[in-house]
Short mmCIF file of C-alpha atoms in Angstrom, two decimals:
data_model
loop_
_atom_site.label_atom_id
_atom_site.label_comp_id
_atom_site.label_asym_id
_atom_site.label_seq_id
_atom_site.Cartn_x
_atom_site.Cartn_y
_atom_site.Cartn_z
CA MET A 23 -2.00 4.04 -14.09
CA LYS A 24 -4.13 0.34 -13.74
CA ILE A 25 -4.01 -0.13 -17.02
CA ILE A 26 -4.32 -4.63 -16.53
CA TYR A 27 -6.74 -4.00 -13.72
CA ARG A 28 -8.93 -1.53 -15.63
CA VAL A 29 -8.88 -4.54 -18.27
CA ILE A 30 -10.40 -6.83 -16.03
CA CYS A 31 -13.45 -5.21 -15.01
CA LEU A 32 -14.28 -3.84 -17.91
CA THR A 33 -14.15 -7.11 -20.68
CA PHE A 34 -13.30 -9.95 -18.79
CA SER A 35 -16.54 -11.37 -17.34
CA PHE A 36 -16.81 -14.06 -19.97
CA PHE A 37 -13.23 -15.39 -19.63
CA LEU A 38 -14.42 -15.44 -16.05
CA THR A 39 -16.73 -18.30 -15.55
CA ILE A 40 -15.03 -20.63 -18.94
CA SER A 41 -11.75 -22.66 -16.51
CA CYS A 42 -13.72 -22.07 -12.52
CA GLY A 43 -13.74 -25.52 -11.12
CA ASP A 44 -14.96 -25.63 -7.85
CA LYS A 45 -12.00 -28.50 -5.88
CA PHE A 46 -8.58 -29.83 -7.41
CA LEU A 47 -8.50 -29.47 -10.60
CA ASP A 48 -11.95 -30.47 -11.26
CA VAL A 49 -13.26 -29.20 -14.82
CA SER A 50 -15.97 -27.03 -17.05
CA PRO A 51 -17.40 -28.67 -19.01
CA THR A 52 -18.18 -24.91 -21.08
CA ASP A 53 -14.80 -25.62 -21.95
CA LYS A 54 -14.70 -26.55 -25.34
CA LEU A 55 -17.96 -24.71 -26.01
CA SER A 56 -16.14 -21.17 -25.74
CA ASP A 57 -13.13 -22.78 -27.28
CA MET A 58 -16.08 -22.26 -30.73
CA THR A 59 -15.94 -17.99 -30.81
CA PHE A 60 -13.15 -17.66 -28.27
CA TRP A 61 -9.25 -17.80 -28.42
CA LYS A 62 -9.15 -16.53 -32.30
CA THR A 63 -7.74 -13.57 -31.88
CA GLU A 64 -5.37 -10.38 -30.64
CA LYS A 65 -7.82 -9.08 -28.72
CA ASP A 66 -9.40 -12.72 -27.70
CA ALA A 67 -6.05 -12.50 -26.39
CA GLU A 68 -5.92 -9.31 -24.35
CA MET A 69 -9.09 -10.25 -22.32
CA ALA A 70 -7.64 -14.13 -21.24
CA LEU A 71 -4.33 -11.60 -19.82
CA ALA A 72 -7.37 -9.55 -18.12
CA GLY A 73 -8.51 -12.29 -17.04
CA ILE A 74 -5.78 -14.76 -15.52
CA TYR A 75 -5.03 -11.59 -13.38
CA ASN A 76 -8.04 -11.56 -11.47
CA LYS A 77 -7.25 -12.89 -8.34
CA TRP A 78 -3.25 -13.91 -9.21
CA GLU A 79 -3.48 -12.17 -5.67
CA GLU A 80 -5.22 -10.80 -2.45
CA HIS A 81 -5.12 -8.40 0.05
CA THR A 82 -6.57 -10.62 2.84
CA ASN A 83 -3.48 -12.97 2.17
CA ILE A 84 -0.56 -10.87 2.28
CA LEU A 85 -2.10 -8.52 5.36
CA TRP A 86 -3.75 -11.13 7.25
CA TRP A 87 -0.56 -13.79 7.26
CA ASP A 88 0.91 -12.07 9.47
CA LEU A 89 -2.06 -12.14 12.19
CA MET A 90 -0.48 -16.53 11.53
CA THR A 91 2.64 -14.32 13.88
CA ASP A 92 4.33 -13.25 17.05
CA ASN A 93 2.83 -10.03 14.75
CA GLY A 94 -0.38 -10.33 14.60
CA PHE A 95 -3.40 -11.59 16.42
CA SER A 96 -6.98 -11.27 14.06
CA GLN A 97 -9.73 -11.45 16.89
CA TYR A 98 -12.29 -12.52 14.29
CA ALA A 99 -13.10 -16.86 13.72
CA TRP A 100 -14.28 -15.91 9.98
CA ASP A 101 -10.77 -13.94 8.73
CA ASN A 102 -9.68 -17.98 8.73
CA VAL A 103 -5.62 -16.60 11.06
CA GLN A 104 -7.03 -17.46 14.12
CA VAL A 105 -7.15 -21.18 14.67
CA LEU A 106 -3.63 -21.07 12.63
CA GLY A 107 -2.36 -19.39 15.64
CA ASN A 108 -3.13 -20.82 18.76
CA GLY A 109 -3.24 -25.24 17.20
CA GLN A 110 -6.41 -25.38 16.26
CA ALA A 111 -6.62 -25.66 12.41
CA ASN A 112 -8.28 -28.82 10.92
CA ALA A 113 -8.78 -29.67 7.02
CA SER A 114 -12.05 -28.60 8.04
CA ASN A 115 -12.03 -25.11 10.20
CA PHE A 116 -9.08 -23.90 8.53
CA GLY A 117 -11.10 -21.27 5.73
CA LYS A 118 -7.79 -20.24 4.16
CA ASP A 119 -8.10 -23.05 0.95
CA TYR A 120 -4.82 -22.24 -1.36
CA PHE A 121 -3.93 -25.80 -2.37
CA ASN A 122 -6.97 -25.01 -5.10
CA TYR A 123 -6.15 -25.39 -8.47
CA THR A 124 -8.47 -22.92 -10.16
CA LEU A 125 -5.95 -20.24 -11.10
CA ILE A 126 -3.35 -23.14 -11.76
CA ARG A 127 -5.92 -24.02 -14.74
CA LYS A 128 -6.16 -20.85 -15.87
CA TYR A 129 -2.81 -20.26 -16.35
CA ASN A 130 -2.16 -23.24 -18.30
CA GLN A 131 -5.81 -23.07 -20.39
CA PHE A 132 -4.08 -19.29 -21.20
CA ILE A 133 -0.06 -20.98 -22.38
CA GLU A 134 -1.93 -23.93 -23.98
CA LYS A 135 -4.81 -21.42 -25.99
CA VAL A 136 -3.08 -18.60 -26.71
CA PRO A 137 0.09 -19.77 -28.87
CA GLN A 138 -3.02 -21.38 -31.87
CA ILE A 139 -4.01 -16.99 -31.35
CA GLU A 140 -2.93 -15.18 -34.97
CA MET A 141 -0.98 -11.56 -33.84
CA ASP A 142 1.96 -10.09 -32.82
CA ALA A 143 4.53 -12.72 -32.36
CA GLN A 144 6.87 -10.39 -29.72
CA LYS A 145 3.59 -9.66 -28.09
CA LYS A 146 2.23 -12.93 -27.69
CA GLU A 147 5.41 -14.09 -25.83
CA ARG A 148 5.09 -11.23 -23.28
CA PHE A 149 1.61 -12.29 -23.00
CA LEU A 150 2.54 -16.36 -22.18
CA ALA A 151 5.48 -15.63 -20.27
CA GLU A 152 3.03 -12.52 -17.97
CA ALA A 153 0.71 -16.50 -17.70
CA ARG A 154 4.23 -18.60 -16.42
CA PHE A 155 4.33 -15.51 -13.92
CA LEU A 156 1.45 -16.50 -12.83
CA ARG A 157 2.08 -20.02 -12.45
CA ALA A 158 5.25 -19.62 -10.75
CA TYR A 159 3.94 -17.37 -7.93
CA ASP A 160 0.85 -19.87 -7.78
CA TYR A 161 2.77 -22.69 -6.97
CA PHE A 162 5.29 -20.57 -5.13
CA ARG A 163 2.71 -20.44 -2.32
CA LYS A 164 1.22 -23.87 -2.80
CA VAL A 165 4.73 -25.34 -1.36
CA GLN A 166 5.34 -22.79 1.17
CA PHE A 167 1.80 -23.30 2.66
CA TYR A 168 1.44 -26.95 1.69
CA GLY A 169 5.56 -28.70 0.14
CA ASP A 170 4.60 -31.74 -1.52
CA VAL A 171 1.55 -30.91 -4.00
CA PRO A 172 0.25 -32.35 -7.60
CA LEU A 173 2.40 -30.30 -10.40
CA VAL A 174 0.17 -30.35 -13.15
CA THR A 175 1.19 -27.73 -16.46
CA GLU A 176 -1.81 -28.25 -19.30
CA VAL A 177 -4.98 -28.48 -18.80
CA ILE A 178 -7.14 -31.43 -17.48
CA GLU A 179 -10.00 -32.91 -19.19
CA ASN A 180 -10.36 -35.95 -18.36
CA PRO A 181 -12.03 -35.44 -14.38
CA GLU A 182 -10.51 -39.16 -12.99
CA ASP A 183 -7.53 -37.96 -14.46
CA ALA A 184 -7.33 -34.94 -12.34
CA LYS A 185 -7.01 -37.66 -9.79
CA ILE A 186 -3.02 -37.47 -8.96
CA GLY A 187 -0.92 -37.84 -6.06
CA LYS A 188 1.73 -34.96 -4.91
CA THR A 189 4.92 -33.88 -7.10
CA PRO A 190 8.39 -33.40 -4.77
CA LYS A 191 8.66 -30.01 -3.00
CA ALA A 192 11.79 -29.94 -4.16
CA GLU A 193 10.56 -31.01 -8.29
CA VAL A 194 7.92 -28.73 -7.86
CA VAL A 195 10.84 -25.70 -6.44
CA SER A 196 13.19 -26.01 -9.09
CA PHE A 197 9.71 -25.78 -12.14
CA ILE A 198 9.42 -22.41 -9.88
CA LEU A 199 13.16 -21.62 -10.06
CA SER A 200 13.07 -21.95 -14.70
CA GLU A 201 10.14 -20.34 -14.99
CA LEU A 202 10.82 -17.14 -13.70
CA ASP A 203 14.02 -17.35 -15.37
CA ALA A 204 12.97 -18.16 -18.06
CA VAL A 205 10.45 -15.49 -18.29
CA SER A 206 12.77 -12.46 -16.54
CA LYS A 207 14.63 -13.31 -19.65
CA ILE A 208 10.54 -12.46 -22.00
CA LEU A 209 9.16 -9.71 -19.79
CA PRO A 210 10.53 -5.70 -19.42
CA ALA A 211 12.45 -4.06 -17.20
CA GLU A 212 10.04 -1.54 -16.25
CA ASN A 213 8.68 -0.74 -12.48
CA MET A 214 4.38 -1.33 -12.21
CA ARG A 215 3.68 2.26 -12.77
CA GLN A 216 5.05 1.87 -16.05
CA SER A 217 3.79 -1.51 -16.84
CA GLY A 218 0.75 -0.13 -15.81
CA GLY A 219 -0.11 -3.72 -13.58
CA HIS A 220 1.43 -6.27 -16.03
CA VAL A 221 4.62 -8.24 -14.12
CA THR A 222 7.91 -8.27 -15.43
CA SER A 223 11.33 -8.96 -15.95
CA GLY A 224 12.19 -7.47 -12.04
CA ALA A 225 8.75 -8.77 -10.39
CA ALA A 226 10.62 -12.69 -11.71
CA LEU A 227 14.11 -11.41 -10.80
CA ALA A 228 12.67 -11.17 -7.50
CA LEU A 229 10.21 -13.12 -6.67
CA LYS A 230 12.36 -15.68 -7.54
CA ALA A 231 15.25 -14.78 -5.13
CA ARG A 232 13.09 -15.19 -2.79
CA LEU A 233 12.52 -18.74 -3.39
CA GLU A 234 16.64 -19.53 -3.62
CA LEU A 235 16.77 -17.61 0.12
CA TYR A 236 13.96 -19.50 1.59
CA GLU A 237 15.26 -22.22 -0.05
CA GLY A 238 19.13 -21.87 0.92
CA LYS A 239 20.54 -21.19 -2.61
CA TYR A 240 21.93 -18.25 -1.14
CA ALA A 241 24.29 -17.49 -4.46
CA ASP A 242 21.84 -17.59 -6.68
CA ALA A 243 19.18 -15.73 -4.45
CA MET A 244 22.19 -13.13 -4.50
CA ALA A 245 22.48 -12.65 -8.05
CA ASP A 246 19.28 -12.54 -8.20
CA SER A 247 19.04 -9.58 -5.81
CA LYS A 248 21.46 -8.01 -7.48
CA LYS A 249 20.15 -7.91 -11.07
CA VAL A 250 17.14 -6.47 -9.32
CA MET A 251 19.69 -3.50 -7.32
CA ASP A 252 21.27 -3.21 -11.27
CA MET A 253 18.06 -1.38 -12.32
CA ALA A 254 16.80 0.88 -9.10
CA LYS A 255 20.79 1.91 -9.92
CA ASN A 256 20.07 2.10 -13.44
CA GLY A 257 16.55 3.81 -12.90
CA VAL A 258 13.92 1.78 -12.93
CA TYR A 259 13.15 1.44 -9.30
CA ARG A 260 13.88 3.52 -6.53
CA LEU A 261 13.22 3.25 -2.61
CA TYR A 262 10.68 5.54 -1.79
CA PRO A 263 12.15 8.89 0.51
CA ASP A 264 9.07 8.60 3.13
CA TYR A 265 8.28 5.58 4.90
CA PHE A 266 4.92 5.97 5.63
CA GLY A 267 3.84 7.52 3.17
CA LEU A 268 4.49 4.28 0.55
CA PHE A 269 1.83 3.08 1.82
CA GLN A 270 -0.60 6.00 0.79
CA VAL A 271 -2.80 5.79 -1.88
CA GLU A 272 -2.32 9.16 -2.89
CA ASN A 273 1.19 8.65 -3.99
CA GLU A 274 1.46 5.77 -5.85
CA SER A 275 1.18 7.31 -8.72
CA ASN A 276 5.15 8.64 -7.40
CA ASN A 277 5.50 5.07 -5.79
CA MET A 278 8.86 3.09 -7.33
CA GLU A 279 9.71 0.51 -4.82
CA SER A 280 6.72 -0.78 -5.83
CA VAL A 281 8.62 -4.48 -7.79
CA LEU A 282 5.00 -6.62 -8.28
CA GLU A 283 1.80 -5.28 -6.40
CA ILE A 284 -1.55 -5.92 -7.00
CA GLN A 285 -3.69 -3.20 -7.68
CA TYR A 286 -7.45 -2.09 -7.51
CA ILE A 287 -10.41 0.17 -8.58
CA LYS A 288 -12.71 1.89 -6.54
CA ASP A 289 -16.17 1.23 -7.60
CA THR A 290 -14.96 -1.70 -10.36
CA TYR A 291 -11.90 -4.55 -8.96
CA ALA A 292 -12.24 -2.62 -5.28
CA ASN A 293 -11.38 -3.81 -1.84
CA ASN A 294 -12.43 -3.22 1.70
CA ILE A 295 -8.35 -2.82 3.10
CA TRP A 296 -10.01 0.67 5.19
CA GLN A 297 -13.45 -0.88 6.72
CA HIS A 298 -11.00 -4.13 8.26
CA ILE A 299 -7.34 -2.25 9.57
CA LEU A 300 -9.69 0.77 10.70
CA PRO A 301 -9.82 2.64 14.57
CA SER A 302 -13.61 2.17 15.01
CA LYS A 303 -14.38 5.55 15.81
CA GLU A 304 -13.27 6.01 12.26
CA GLY A 305 -15.78 3.42 10.99
CA GLY A 306 -13.75 0.23 10.98
CA TRP A 307 -13.23 -3.13 12.70
CA SER A 308 -9.78 -3.22 13.94
CA SER A 309 -9.46 -6.74 12.98
CA ILE A 310 -5.28 -6.21 12.17
CA SER A 311 -4.64 -5.84 15.33
CA ALA A 312 -0.16 -5.93 16.49
CA VAL A 313 1.28 -7.40 19.53
CA GLN A 314 3.29 -6.18 22.65
CA SER A 315 6.56 -8.05 21.02
CA ILE A 316 6.87 -6.90 17.40
CA VAL A 317 6.17 -3.70 19.28
CA ASP A 318 9.48 -4.46 21.43
CA ALA A 319 11.26 -5.59 18.22
CA TYR A 320 11.47 -2.06 17.13
CA GLU A 321 15.30 -0.26 17.88
CA MET A 322 15.91 2.76 19.91
CA LYS A 323 16.32 5.93 17.72
CA ASP A 324 20.14 5.24 19.06
CA GLY A 325 19.76 2.03 16.76
CA LYS A 326 19.84 -0.28 20.40
CA THR A 327 17.58 -2.38 21.57
CA ILE A 328 15.30 -1.35 23.64
CA THR A 329 17.19 -4.43 25.77
CA GLU A 330 21.13 -2.73 25.48
CA SER A 331 19.74 0.80 25.00
CA ALA A 332 19.79 3.60 27.73
CA LEU A 333 17.03 5.57 26.22
CA TYR A 334 14.27 3.03 27.15
CA ASN A 335 12.39 3.73 29.36
CA PRO A 336 8.88 1.06 30.01
CA ASP A 337 7.15 3.73 31.24
CA LYS A 338 7.51 5.94 27.83
CA PRO A 339 7.53 2.50 25.51
CA PHE A 340 6.90 4.77 22.93
CA GLU A 341 9.39 7.68 22.94
CA ASN A 342 12.99 7.06 20.92
CA ARG A 343 11.78 4.36 19.12
CA ASP A 344 12.14 3.59 16.04
CA PRO A 345 10.10 6.13 13.56
CA ARG A 346 9.18 2.94 11.89
CA LEU A 347 7.00 2.06 14.77
CA GLY A 348 4.64 4.41 14.43
CA MET A 349 3.94 4.97 11.40
CA THR A 350 3.11 0.58 11.23
CA ILE A 351 1.08 0.26 15.20
CA LEU A 352 -1.14 2.30 16.23
CA TYR A 353 -1.07 3.10 19.97
CA SER A 354 -2.56 4.30 23.36
CA GLY A 355 -1.32 8.49 23.40
CA ALA A 356 -0.49 8.91 19.17
CA LYS A 357 -1.95 11.62 17.93
CA TYR A 358 -4.17 10.21 15.61
CA ASN A 359 -7.14 12.65 13.20
CA GLY A 360 -7.34 15.08 15.63
CA ARG A 361 -7.77 13.22 18.61
CA PHE A 362 -5.21 10.62 21.08
CA TYR A 363 -5.56 7.50 20.52
CA ASN A 364 -6.51 5.31 23.67
CA THR A 365 -7.48 1.30 24.22
CA LEU A 366 -7.31 1.76 28.20
CA ASP A 367 -10.11 3.55 28.61
CA LEU A 368 -13.89 2.39 29.16
CA SER A 369 -14.92 4.96 28.36
CA SER A 370 -12.66 5.31 24.93
CA PRO A 371 -15.00 4.17 21.64
CA ASP A 372 -11.44 2.64 20.85
CA PHE A 373 -11.28 0.66 24.20
CA TYR A 374 -9.61 -2.52 23.76
CA GLN A 375 -12.59 -4.33 25.24
CA SER A 376 -15.78 -2.56 22.53
CA ALA A 377 -16.83 -3.94 19.48
CA SER A 378 -14.37 -3.68 16.62
CA ALA A 379 -11.78 -2.86 18.32
CA PRO A 380 -8.28 -4.37 19.43
CA LYS A 381 -7.93 -6.86 21.32
CA SER A 382 -4.41 -6.80 21.88
CA GLY A 383 -4.23 -2.44 22.38
CA TYR A 384 -2.68 -1.60 18.33
CA ASN A 385 -3.89 -0.92 15.75
CA VAL A 386 -1.48 -1.15 12.15
CA LEU A 387 -1.01 1.36 10.88
CA LYS A 388 0.53 0.93 7.84
CA TYR A 389 -2.19 1.41 5.08
CA THR A 390 -4.26 2.95 7.51
CA THR A 391 -5.75 6.42 5.25
CA ILE A 392 -8.57 8.09 6.69
CA VAL A 393 -12.41 7.94 4.36
CA PRO A 394 -15.28 8.67 4.23
CA GLU A 395 -17.52 5.43 5.23
CA ALA A 396 -18.40 4.79 1.84
CA LEU A 397 -15.12 3.88 0.80
CA LEU A 398 -14.79 1.08 3.68
CA ASN A 399 -15.67 -1.50 1.71
CA ASN A 400 -14.32 0.42 -1.81
CA GLY A 401 -11.18 1.02 -1.81
CA ASP A 402 -8.27 1.47 -4.67
CA ALA A 403 -5.06 1.39 -2.74
CA ASN A 404 -2.90 -0.91 -4.15
CA VAL A 405 -0.81 -3.61 -1.44
CA MET A 406 3.02 -4.38 -2.42
CA VAL A 407 3.10 -7.79 -2.69
CA ILE A 408 7.14 -7.68 -3.88
CA ARG A 409 8.98 -4.63 -2.73
CA LEU A 410 12.42 -3.21 -3.36
CA ALA A 411 13.26 -2.59 0.13
CA GLU A 412 12.16 -6.35 0.66
CA VAL A 413 15.27 -7.93 -2.31
CA LEU A 414 17.86 -5.36 -0.94
CA LEU A 415 17.20 -7.49 2.97
CA THR A 416 16.97 -10.49 0.16
CA TYR A 417 20.52 -9.38 -0.69
CA ALA A 418 22.38 -8.95 2.33
CA GLU A 419 21.20 -12.60 4.22
CA ALA A 420 22.16 -14.56 1.42
CA ALA A 421 25.11 -12.77 1.85
CA ILE A 422 25.25 -12.64 5.63
CA GLU A 423 25.17 -16.33 4.90
CA SER A 424 27.26 -16.97 3.06
CA GLY A 425 29.92 -15.08 4.92
CA GLN A 426 30.19 -13.01 1.73
CA ILE A 427 30.09 -9.60 4.34
CA THR A 428 31.29 -6.81 1.90
CA ALA A 429 30.69 -3.13 1.97
CA ASP A 430 27.42 -3.97 -0.05
CA VAL A 431 25.73 -6.24 3.10
CA TYR A 432 26.23 -2.77 5.26
CA ASP A 433 24.38 0.07 2.42
CA ALA A 434 22.19 -3.23 1.20
CA MET A 435 20.49 -2.33 4.81
CA ASP A 436 22.09 1.49 4.86
CA MET A 437 19.93 2.51 2.47
CA ILE A 438 16.81 1.66 4.57
CA ARG A 439 17.03 2.77 7.58
CA LEU A 440 18.22 6.03 6.21
CA ARG A 441 14.85 6.19 4.80
CA ALA A 442 13.80 5.15 8.04
CA LYS A 443 16.18 7.62 9.37
CA MET A 444 17.26 5.66 11.18
CA PRO A 445 21.70 5.71 12.07
CA ALA A 446 23.54 3.66 9.37
CA VAL A 447 24.41 0.41 10.99
CA ASP A 448 27.15 0.51 14.03
CA ARG A 449 29.64 -1.86 12.06
CA THR A 450 31.57 -1.91 15.47
CA VAL A 451 28.82 -3.48 16.16
CA TYR A 452 27.85 -5.67 14.10
CA ASN A 453 31.21 -7.70 12.31
CA THR A 454 30.31 -11.07 12.63
CA GLN A 455 27.76 -13.87 11.19
CA ALA A 456 25.99 -14.06 14.42
CA LYS A 457 25.22 -10.54 15.20
CA LEU A 458 24.86 -9.37 11.47
CA ARG A 459 22.33 -12.72 11.00
CA GLU A 460 20.76 -11.40 14.22
CA LEU A 461 20.17 -7.69 12.05
CA VAL A 462 18.65 -9.15 9.04
CA ARG A 463 16.01 -10.83 10.48
CA ARG A 464 14.94 -8.26 13.15
CA GLU A 465 14.99 -5.24 10.18
CA ARG A 466 13.48 -7.64 8.00
CA ARG A 467 10.65 -8.18 10.78
CA VAL A 468 10.11 -4.25 11.03
CA GLU A 469 10.76 -2.99 8.06
CA LEU A 470 8.59 -5.50 6.13
CA ALA A 471 5.74 -5.73 8.93
CA PHE A 472 2.32 -6.65 7.92
CA GLU A 473 4.06 -7.51 4.34
CA GLY A 474 2.42 -10.49 4.99
CA LEU A 475 6.07 -12.42 5.13
CA ARG A 476 6.59 -13.35 8.35
CA TYR A 477 4.94 -16.48 8.67
CA TRP A 478 7.04 -17.94 5.78
CA ASP A 479 10.66 -16.13 7.83
CA ILE A 480 10.15 -18.29 11.26
CA LYS A 481 9.76 -21.24 8.59
CA ARG A 482 12.84 -20.91 7.14
CA TRP A 483 14.97 -19.95 10.53
CA ASP A 484 13.37 -22.45 12.03
CA ILE A 485 11.91 -19.96 15.16
CA GLY A 486 8.67 -21.48 16.45
CA ALA A 487 9.26 -22.64 19.26
CA GLN A 488 9.39 -19.95 20.69
CA ALA A 489 7.95 -16.92 18.37
CA LEU A 490 4.27 -19.09 17.81
CA ASN A 491 3.66 -20.69 21.25
CA GLY A 492 2.44 -19.57 24.47
CA PRO A 493 1.25 -16.41 26.23
CA VAL A 494 0.47 -13.64 23.05
CA TYR A 495 0.28 -10.13 25.23
CA GLY A 496 -1.04 -6.71 24.25
CA SER A 497 -0.56 -3.48 25.70
CA ARG A 498 -0.02 -2.01 28.68
CA LEU A 499 -2.01 -1.91 31.26
CA GLY A 500 -2.87 2.05 32.12
CA THR A 501 -5.00 5.22 31.62
CA MET A 502 -4.98 8.24 29.97
CA ASN A 503 -4.98 12.59 29.79
CA ASN A 504 -6.86 12.65 26.61
CA ALA A 505 -6.08 15.85 26.72
CA THR A 506 -2.53 15.44 25.97
CA GLY A 507 -1.90 12.25 25.75
CA VAL A 508 0.01 11.43 28.64
CA VAL A 509 -0.05 7.50 29.41
CA THR A 510 -0.15 6.53 32.81
CA TRP A 511 0.89 1.87 32.69
CA ASN A 512 0.30 0.61 35.44
CA GLY A 513 2.19 -3.03 34.93
CA ALA A 514 -0.53 -5.38 34.03
CA LYS A 515 -0.44 -6.48 29.41
CA ILE A 516 -2.87 -7.58 28.13
CA LYS A 517 -3.26 -11.56 27.42
CA VAL A 518 -4.58 -11.85 23.67
CA GLU A 519 -4.40 -16.06 24.04
CA ASP A 520 -2.23 -18.59 24.30
CA ARG A 521 -0.72 -20.01 21.32
CA VAL A 522 0.44 -23.85 20.66
CA PHE A 523 2.49 -24.80 18.20
CA VAL A 524 2.90 -28.00 16.64
CA ALA A 525 6.65 -28.91 15.38
CA ASN A 526 5.66 -32.07 14.00
CA ARG A 527 3.01 -30.05 11.70
CA LYS A 528 7.08 -28.73 9.99
CA TYR A 529 4.37 -25.65 10.27
CA LEU A 530 2.69 -26.89 6.86
CA LEU A 531 -0.66 -25.59 6.56
CA PRO A 532 -3.88 -28.29 6.44
CA ILE A 533 -5.19 -28.86 3.01
CA PRO A 534 -9.48 -28.68 3.78
CA GLN A 535 -10.55 -31.65 3.57
CA ALA A 536 -12.90 -30.99 -0.11
CA GLU A 537 -9.92 -30.93 -1.75
CA LEU A 538 -9.58 -34.13 0.40
CA ASP A 539 -13.08 -35.62 -1.03
CA ALA A 540 -13.06 -34.66 -4.19
CA ASN A 541 -8.68 -36.35 -4.84
CA PRO A 542 -8.46 -39.53 -3.66
CA ALA A 543 -4.47 -39.80 -4.36
CA ILE A 544 -3.83 -36.56 -2.06
CA GLU A 545 -2.39 -37.26 1.81
CA GLN A 546 -3.34 -35.28 4.64
CA ASN A 547 -0.21 -33.57 6.42
CA ALA A 548 1.60 -34.40 8.70
CA GLY A 549 0.11 -33.43 12.16
CA TYR A 550 -4.02 -33.10 10.70
#
C-alpha cells in the first residue's frame, strides 16, 4: 500500500504552505503564525512527515536525466535537458533548478520542530531519521550537479543570514555519509512494500554505497552494498523474475527489488509518465527517445558485443540480442500493441519526422503500459530511484576497482544477467581488472538504462569527451513491410543533433540566475 502518499494527498495541503520560499533559502513570514497551532501532537508530526515526502524526487528527473547523455534525446525544449546535451546551457535557459533550498528548509524545519512534540519516542526517532534521509538525498543530488553548495542544517529566519557562500563538496559529502550511516541504524530493514513508501535502512545503505562508489571510497561502497545484499539473503529484497515486468504498474505489489521509489496515486498524487513516453498512436508525445549509441551497447545473446560476435548481422540488427534491448527500446519492426512499430515510412503515424514521434526513430519501451487517454496524465506507476540490481553492480564495480576480484563479483553480475536470460560472465574472457571494468560499465549502462544514472557515471568515469561530444545518431533509415514487420535498411542513419562537451564545466550544471540574484555570496560554476 502507498500509505505515506495517501497521507500526502488527503491531509497535507496545510503544511505545504508553511515553509516554501521561492528561491534560495528564502523564508516564509507565515512560519511563526503556524507554530501557534501546529507542531503540538503526534498527528501533527504524521501530517508533517507526509508533507516532506511531497516532491522529494520526481519522475521527470529520473527519466529525463539520461536524455542529457549518449543514451537518449529530448526533442522538446521545455523538458529542459536539450541545452545541456548540446552545450548551450547557461544560467538563464537551463530550467532545472536543483540548487533551490525549499526542500532543505522543509526538512530542517521538521527536524527542528518534531523533538518538542510529546509522542511515542520510537516513532519520533524514526520520523526524524526519515527527514534526515530525505535531506541527505537532496544534498546528494546537489553535490552531484553543482559540486560545492551551501550546507544548511537549521532553519534560517533572517533573510540576510541566508546569503551564505558555498561549502566545499568534500565537507557536504562527509555530512551526507555521516547522516546516512546514522539513520541506517534507526530505520527498519524493510522493502518498499513493507514500509508503505517510507524510506528504510536499506535505502540509506544503498544511497550511501552509491555515493561512496562515486567518491572512490571502494571499500566502504563494498561494505554498505554487502549489507543490503545480506538483507536480500534474509528475504527483504529479491530480484524481480521478469525484467520487463519489473517496470509494469500491475506488478508493483510483488516488486521486492525496489529499495527506494517515488510512489504515485491516480487522481490525487499522479504523474504523466505515459503521456510523455508512449508513441503518438497511443496518445503519447515520445518525449523520451533512445539513440543509436545505447542500442549498440547491448550485447548479443552469446554474451559478446556486436563488434565481437559472429551472430551480429547489421541488416538484422535486433536479432539475437540481449533480451533487455527489446524490453527497453521500441524499434521499427518490433511487434507492439497489435501492429509492427514503424518510424521509417511517411505513411506511418509513428514516422520519425511526424509530430509527437521520436526524432531518433526509437521510443523508450521501459515503463510503458497501454492505457486509456484519461490515464495519460493521471498515472499511478511508481518510479524506482534505487533497486537491488544497482546495489549488486555497485558492489561488483567497487570490488573490481579495489582489485578484489573474487567469485562474489562474478556472482553479483551473473544474478542480473541470468535474470535477463543472458549467459553468465565468461570468466576466461573477463579475468582481468581492465576487462571486468569494461564489462561492469557496460552492464550498468544497459541494465539501468533510462533510470537516471548514466550522466553521473559518465562524470565519475570522466568519459565526457567521448560520450557527450559530436554528432548523435538514431535509427538507420529504410522501409518496412507492415504485414510482416520485415525492415529493409538502406544504410543511412538519422542525425539527431550535434553535441558539444565543454570540459571546463567539469560536468556541473549552471546555477540558475534567480538563485545567483537572490544570494550575491554564491558564484557561478566554471564554464558558465
